[in-house]
């Protein structure tokens, strides 16, 4: 299989599992990220960092890494 086809096939086969996993974690932490009640001063920053990390990791995994691999291997 050619490198272009392998990268495209591999990326397309991983889109749904990666996005669904990230969305489930983000939706689970969303109430903690927007909370304002008692105890939220310690809970909110951690939830915001985790949600941001999930978003950036999803983008890196699905877009940036295949582009980097294609750029350096070709």
GROMACS .gro file of N, CA, C and O in nm:
model
  296
    1UNK      N    1   0.085  -0.117   0.000
    1UNK     CA    2   0.000   0.000   0.000
    1UNK      C    3   0.090   0.124   0.000
    1UNK      O    4   0.189   0.130   0.072
    2UNK      N    5   0.054   0.221  -0.076
    2UNK     CA    6   0.129   0.345  -0.082
    2UNK      C    7   0.115   0.421   0.050
    2UNK      O    8   0.017   0.406   0.122
    3UNK      N    9   0.215   0.503   0.081
    3UNK     CA   10   0.216   0.578   0.206
    3UNK      C   11   0.095   0.669   0.218
    3UNK      O   12   0.032   0.677   0.325
    4UNK      N   13   0.059   0.739   0.112
    4UNK     CA   14  -0.056   0.830   0.115
    4UNK      C   15  -0.184   0.755   0.149
    4UNK      O   16  -0.263   0.798   0.233
    5UNK      N   17  -0.204   0.642   0.084
    5UNK     CA   18  -0.325   0.562   0.110
    5UNK      C   19  -0.325   0.504   0.251
    5UNK      O   20  -0.429   0.496   0.315
    6UNK      N   21  -0.208   0.461   0.298
    6UNK     CA   22  -0.200   0.404   0.432
    6UNK      C   23  -0.232   0.509   0.539
    6UNK      O   24  -0.304   0.480   0.635
    7UNK      N   25  -0.180   0.630   0.523
    7UNK     CA   26  -0.209   0.736   0.620
    7UNK      C   27  -0.356   0.773   0.617
    7UNK      O   28  -0.420   0.788   0.721
    8UNK      N   29  -0.412   0.786   0.498
    8UNK     CA   30  -0.554   0.822   0.485
    8UNK      C   31  -0.644   0.713   0.543
    8UNK      O   32  -0.737   0.742   0.618
    9UNK      N   33  -0.615   0.588   0.513
    9UNK     CA   34  -0.695   0.477   0.564
    9UNK      C   35  -0.684   0.466   0.716
    9UNK      O   36  -0.784   0.448   0.786
   10UNK      N   37  -0.562   0.480   0.767
   10UNK     CA   38  -0.542   0.472   0.911
   10UNK      C   39  -0.611   0.584   0.986
   10UNK      O   40  -0.672   0.563   1.091
   11UNK      N   41  -0.603   0.705   0.932
   11UNK     CA   42  -0.668   0.819   0.995
   11UNK      C   43  -0.820   0.804   0.992
   11UNK      O   44  -0.886   0.829   1.093
   12UNK      N   45  -0.873   0.765   0.879
   12UNK     CA   46  -1.019   0.752   0.868
   12UNK      C   47  -1.073   0.640   0.957
   12UNK      O   48  -1.185   0.650   1.007
   13UNK      N   49  -0.995   0.537   0.981
   13UNK     CA   50  -1.043   0.428   1.066
   13UNK      C   51  -1.037   0.467   1.215
   13UNK      O   52  -1.103   0.404   1.297
   14UNK      N   53  -0.960   0.570   1.250
   14UNK     CA   54  -0.946   0.610   1.390
   14UNK      C   55  -1.029   0.732   1.427
   14UNK      O   56  -1.035   0.768   1.545
   15UNK      N   57  -1.092   0.797   1.332
   15UNK     CA   58  -1.166   0.920   1.362
   15UNK      C   59  -1.277   0.894   1.463
   15UNK      O   60  -1.286   0.961   1.566
   16UNK      N   61  -1.363   0.800   1.435
   16UNK     CA   62  -1.478   0.777   1.522
   16UNK      C   63  -1.439   0.734   1.663
   16UNK      O   64  -1.489   0.791   1.761
   17UNK      N   65  -1.350   0.634   1.681
   17UNK     CA   66  -1.315   0.596   1.819
   17UNK      C   67  -1.248   0.708   1.898
   17UNK      O   68  -1.279   0.727   2.016
   18UNK      N   69  -1.161   0.783   1.835
   18UNK     CA   70  -1.090   0.890   1.907
   18UNK      C   71  -1.186   1.002   1.945
   18UNK      O   72  -1.186   1.050   2.059
   19UNK      N   73  -1.270   1.043   1.851
   19UNK     CA   74  -1.364   1.152   1.878
   19UNK      C   75  -1.467   1.110   1.982
   19UNK      O   76  -1.501   1.188   2.073
   20UNK      N   77  -1.519   0.990   1.973
   20UNK     CA   78  -1.620   0.944   2.071
   20UNK      C   79  -1.560   0.934   2.211
   20UNK      O   80  -1.624   0.971   2.309
   21UNK      N   81  -1.438   0.886   2.223
   21UNK     CA   82  -1.373   0.876   2.354
   21UNK      C   83  -1.351   1.014   2.413
   21UNK      O   84  -1.379   1.038   2.531
   22UNK      N   85  -1.303   1.106   2.333
   22UNK     CA   86  -1.278   1.243   2.382
   22UNK      C   87  -1.409   1.312   2.419
   22UNK      O   88  -1.416   1.380   2.522
   23UNK      N   89  -1.512   1.297   2.337
   23UNK     CA   90  -1.639   1.362   2.367
   23UNK      C   91  -1.702   1.310   2.495
   23UNK      O   92  -1.760   1.387   2.572
   24UNK      N   93  -1.692   1.181   2.519
   24UNK     CA   94  -1.749   1.126   2.643
   24UNK      C   95  -1.678   1.183   2.765
   24UNK      O   96  -1.741   1.219   2.864
   25UNK      N   97  -1.547   1.194   2.760
   25UNK     CA   98  -1.473   1.251   2.872
   25UNK      C   99  -1.502   1.401   2.888
   25UNK      O  100  -1.516   1.451   3.000
   26UNK      N  101  -1.511   1.472   2.776
   26UNK     CA  102  -1.540   1.615   2.782
   26UNK      C  103  -1.679   1.639   2.839
   26UNK      O  104  -1.697   1.726   2.926
   27UNK      N  105  -1.778   1.566   2.793
   27UNK     CA  106  -1.913   1.584   2.846
   27UNK      C  107  -1.922   1.545   2.993
   27UNK      O  108  -1.999   1.604   3.069
   28UNK      N  109  -1.844   1.448   3.035
   28UNK     CA  110  -1.842   1.410   3.176
   28UNK      C  111  -1.779   1.516   3.264
   28UNK      O  112  -1.818   1.534   3.379
   29UNK      N  113  -1.680   1.587   3.213
   29UNK     CA  114  -1.612   1.691   3.291
   29UNK      C  115  -1.669   1.830   3.272
   29UNK      O  116  -1.629   1.923   3.342
   30UNK      N  117  -1.762   1.847   3.180
   30UNK     CA  118  -1.818   1.979   3.154
   30UNK      C  119  -1.886   2.040   3.276
   30UNK      O  120  -1.865   2.158   3.304
   31UNK      N  121  -1.965   1.966   3.354
   31UNK     CA  122  -2.023   2.026   3.475
   31UNK      C  123  -1.917   2.073   3.574
   31UNK      O  124  -1.934   2.178   3.638
   32UNK      N  125  -1.809   2.000   3.587
   32UNK     CA  126  -1.702   2.042   3.677
   32UNK      C  127  -1.629   2.165   3.623
   32UNK      O  128  -1.582   2.248   3.699
   33UNK      N  129  -1.621   2.177   3.491
   33UNK     CA  130  -1.549   2.289   3.431
   33UNK      C  131  -1.627   2.420   3.440
   33UNK      O  132  -1.568   2.527   3.439
   34UNK      N  133  -1.760   2.412   3.449
   34UNK     CA  134  -1.840   2.534   3.456
   34UNK      C  135  -1.904   2.554   3.594
   34UNK      O  136  -1.987   2.643   3.610
   35UNK      N  137  -1.865   2.475   3.691
   35UNK     CA  138  -1.924   2.486   3.825
   35UNK      C  139  -1.880   2.613   3.895
   35UNK      O  140  -1.772   2.666   3.871
   36UNK      N  141  -1.967   2.661   3.984
   36UNK     CA  142  -1.936   2.781   4.062
   36UNK      C  143  -1.966   2.762   4.210
   36UNK      O  144  -1.954   2.856   4.287
   37UNK      N  145  -2.004   2.644   4.250
   37UNK     CA  146  -2.044   2.619   4.387
   37UNK      C  147  -1.927   2.597   4.481
   37UNK      O  148  -1.810   2.624   4.449
   38UNK      N  149  -1.961   2.544   4.598
   38UNK     CA  150  -1.860   2.517   4.701
   38UNK      C  151  -1.765   2.409   4.650
   38UNK      O  152  -1.806   2.306   4.599
   39UNK      N  153  -1.636   2.432   4.666
   39UNK     CA  154  -1.536   2.336   4.624
   39UNK      C  155  -1.492   2.350   4.480
   39UNK      O  156  -1.403   2.280   4.435
   40UNK      N  157  -1.557   2.439   4.406
   40UNK     CA  158  -1.523   2.453   4.264
   40UNK      C  159  -1.390   2.522   4.242
   40UNK      O  160  -1.333   2.513   4.133
   41UNK      N  161  -1.336   2.590   4.344
   41UNK     CA  162  -1.209   2.659   4.325
   41UNK      C  163  -1.093   2.563   4.306
   41UNK      O  164  -0.990   2.599   4.250
   42UNK      N  165  -1.107   2.440   4.351
   42UNK     CA  166  -1.004   2.339   4.326
   42UNK      C  167  -1.042   2.245   4.213
   42UNK      O  168  -0.954   2.191   4.144
   43UNK      N  169  -1.169   2.226   4.192
   43UNK     CA  170  -1.218   2.132   4.091
   43UNK      C  171  -1.217   2.192   3.951
   43UNK      O  172  -1.182   2.126   3.854
   44UNK      N  173  -1.254   2.318   3.940
   44UNK     CA  174  -1.269   2.383   3.811
   44UNK      C  175  -1.138   2.392   3.731
   44UNK      O  176  -1.137   2.358   3.613
   45UNK      N  177  -1.026   2.438   3.789
   45UNK     CA  178  -0.902   2.445   3.709
   45UNK      C  179  -0.856   2.310   3.656
   45UNK      O  180  -0.810   2.301   3.542
   46UNK      N  181  -0.869   2.206   3.736
   46UNK     CA  182  -0.830   2.073   3.691
   46UNK      C  183  -0.917   2.026   3.576
   46UNK      O  184  -0.867   1.972   3.476
   47UNK      N  185  -1.047   2.047   3.586
   47UNK     CA  186  -1.138   2.006   3.480
   47UNK      C  187  -1.111   2.082   3.351
   47UNK      O  188  -1.115   2.025   3.242
   48UNK      N  189  -1.082   2.211   3.362
   48UNK     CA  190  -1.053   2.292   3.243
   48UNK      C  191  -0.926   2.243   3.174
   48UNK      O  192  -0.920   2.233   3.051
   49UNK      N  193  -0.824   2.211   3.251
   49UNK     CA  194  -0.699   2.161   3.194
   49UNK      C  195  -0.721   2.027   3.125
   49UNK      O  196  -0.669   2.003   3.015
   50UNK      N  197  -0.797   1.940   3.186
   50UNK     CA  198  -0.823   1.808   3.126
   50UNK      C  199  -0.903   1.822   2.998
   50UNK      O  200  -0.872   1.757   2.897
   51UNK      N  201  -1.006   1.906   2.997
   51UNK     CA  202  -1.086   1.927   2.876
   51UNK      C  203  -1.000   1.985   2.764
   51UNK      O  204  -1.006   1.941   2.649
   52UNK      N  205  -0.917   2.083   2.796
   52UNK     CA  206  -0.827   2.140   2.695
   52UNK      C  207  -0.729   2.038   2.642
   52UNK      O  208  -0.698   2.035   2.522
   53UNK      N  209  -0.678   1.954   2.730
   53UNK     CA  210  -0.586   1.848   2.687
   53UNK      C  211  -0.653   1.747   2.597
   53UNK      O  212  -0.592   1.698   2.500
   54UNK      N  213  -0.777   1.713   2.627
   54UNK     CA  214  -0.849   1.618   2.542
   54UNK      C  215  -0.873   1.677   2.403
   54UNK      O  216  -0.860   1.606   2.302
   55UNK      N  217  -0.908   1.804   2.398
   55UNK     CA  218  -0.932   1.868   2.268
   55UNK      C  219  -0.803   1.873   2.187
   55UNK      O  220  -0.800   1.837   2.069
   56UNK      N  221  -0.695   1.918   2.250
   56UNK     CA  222  -0.569   1.928   2.177
   56UNK      C  223  -0.514   1.791   2.138
   56UNK      O  224  -0.458   1.774   2.029
   57UNK      N  225  -0.529   1.692   2.224
   57UNK     CA  226  -0.481   1.557   2.191
   57UNK      C  227  -0.560   1.498   2.074
   57UNK      O  228  -0.502   1.429   1.989
   58UNK      N  229  -0.690   1.524   2.070
   58UNK     CA  230  -0.771   1.475   1.959
   58UNK      C  231  -0.727   1.538   1.827
   58UNK      O  232  -0.711   1.470   1.726
   59UNK      N  233  -0.705   1.669   1.829
   59UNK     CA  234  -0.660   1.737   1.708
   59UNK      C  235  -0.522   1.689   1.665
   59UNK      O  236  -0.498   1.663   1.546
   60UNK      N  237  -0.433   1.673   1.761
   60UNK     CA  238  -0.299   1.624   1.728
   60UNK      C  239  -0.303   1.483   1.670
   60UNK      O  240  -0.235   1.452   1.571
   61UNK      N  241  -0.381   1.397   1.731
   61UNK     CA  242  -0.388   1.258   1.688
   61UNK      C  243  -0.446   1.243   1.548
   61UNK      O  244  -0.398   1.163   1.468
   62UNK      N  245  -0.549   1.319   1.518
   62UNK     CA  246  -0.620   1.300   1.391
   62UNK      C  247  -0.567   1.386   1.277
   62UNK      O  248  -0.584   1.349   1.161
   63UNK      N  249  -0.506   1.499   1.307
   63UNK     CA  250  -0.465   1.589   1.200
   63UNK      C  251  -0.314   1.607   1.194
   63UNK      O  252  -0.251   1.584   1.090
   64UNK      N  253  -0.254   1.647   1.304
   64UNK     CA  254  -0.113   1.686   1.301
   64UNK      C  255  -0.017   1.567   1.284
   64UNK      O  256   0.076   1.575   1.206
   65UNK      N  257  -0.037   1.460   1.359
   65UNK     CA  258   0.055   1.347   1.350
   65UNK      C  259   0.059   1.284   1.211
   65UNK      O  260   0.168   1.255   1.160
   66UNK      N  261  -0.056   1.261   1.146
   66UNK     CA  262  -0.048   1.207   1.009
   66UNK      C  263   0.025   1.302   0.913
   66UNK      O  264   0.099   1.257   0.826
   67UNK      N  265   0.005   1.432   0.929
   67UNK     CA  266   0.074   1.528   0.843
   67UNK      C  267   0.224   1.524   0.868
   67UNK      O  268   0.305   1.526   0.774
   68UNK      N  269   0.264   1.517   0.995
   68UNK     CA  270   0.406   1.511   1.029
   68UNK      C  271   0.470   1.383   0.976
   68UNK      O  272   0.580   1.387   0.920
   69UNK      N  273   0.403   1.272   0.993
   69UNK     CA  274   0.454   1.144   0.942
   69UNK      C  275   0.469   1.151   0.791
   69UNK      O  276   0.570   1.110   0.735
   70UNK      N  277   0.369   1.203   0.724
   70UNK     CA  278   0.374   1.213   0.577
   70UNK      C  279   0.489   1.304   0.534
   70UNK      O  280   0.559   1.275   0.436
   71UNK      N  281   0.509   1.411   0.606
   71UNK     CA  282   0.613   1.509   0.570
   71UNK      C  283   0.754   1.451   0.587
   71UNK      O  284   0.840   1.470   0.502
   72UNK      N  285   0.778   1.379   0.698
   72UNK     CA  286   0.913   1.333   0.726
   72UNK      C  287   0.948   1.198   0.664
   72UNK      O  288   1.064   1.170   0.641
   73UNK      N  289   0.849   1.115   0.637
   73UNK     CA  290   0.879   0.984   0.579
   73UNK      C  291   0.890   0.994   0.427
   73UNK      O  292   0.968   0.925   0.367
   74UNK      N  293   0.816   1.082   0.368
   74UNK     CA  294   0.817   1.092   0.222
   74UNK      C  295   0.937   1.156   0.171
   74UNK      O  296   1.026   1.205   0.179
   0.00000   0.00000   0.00000
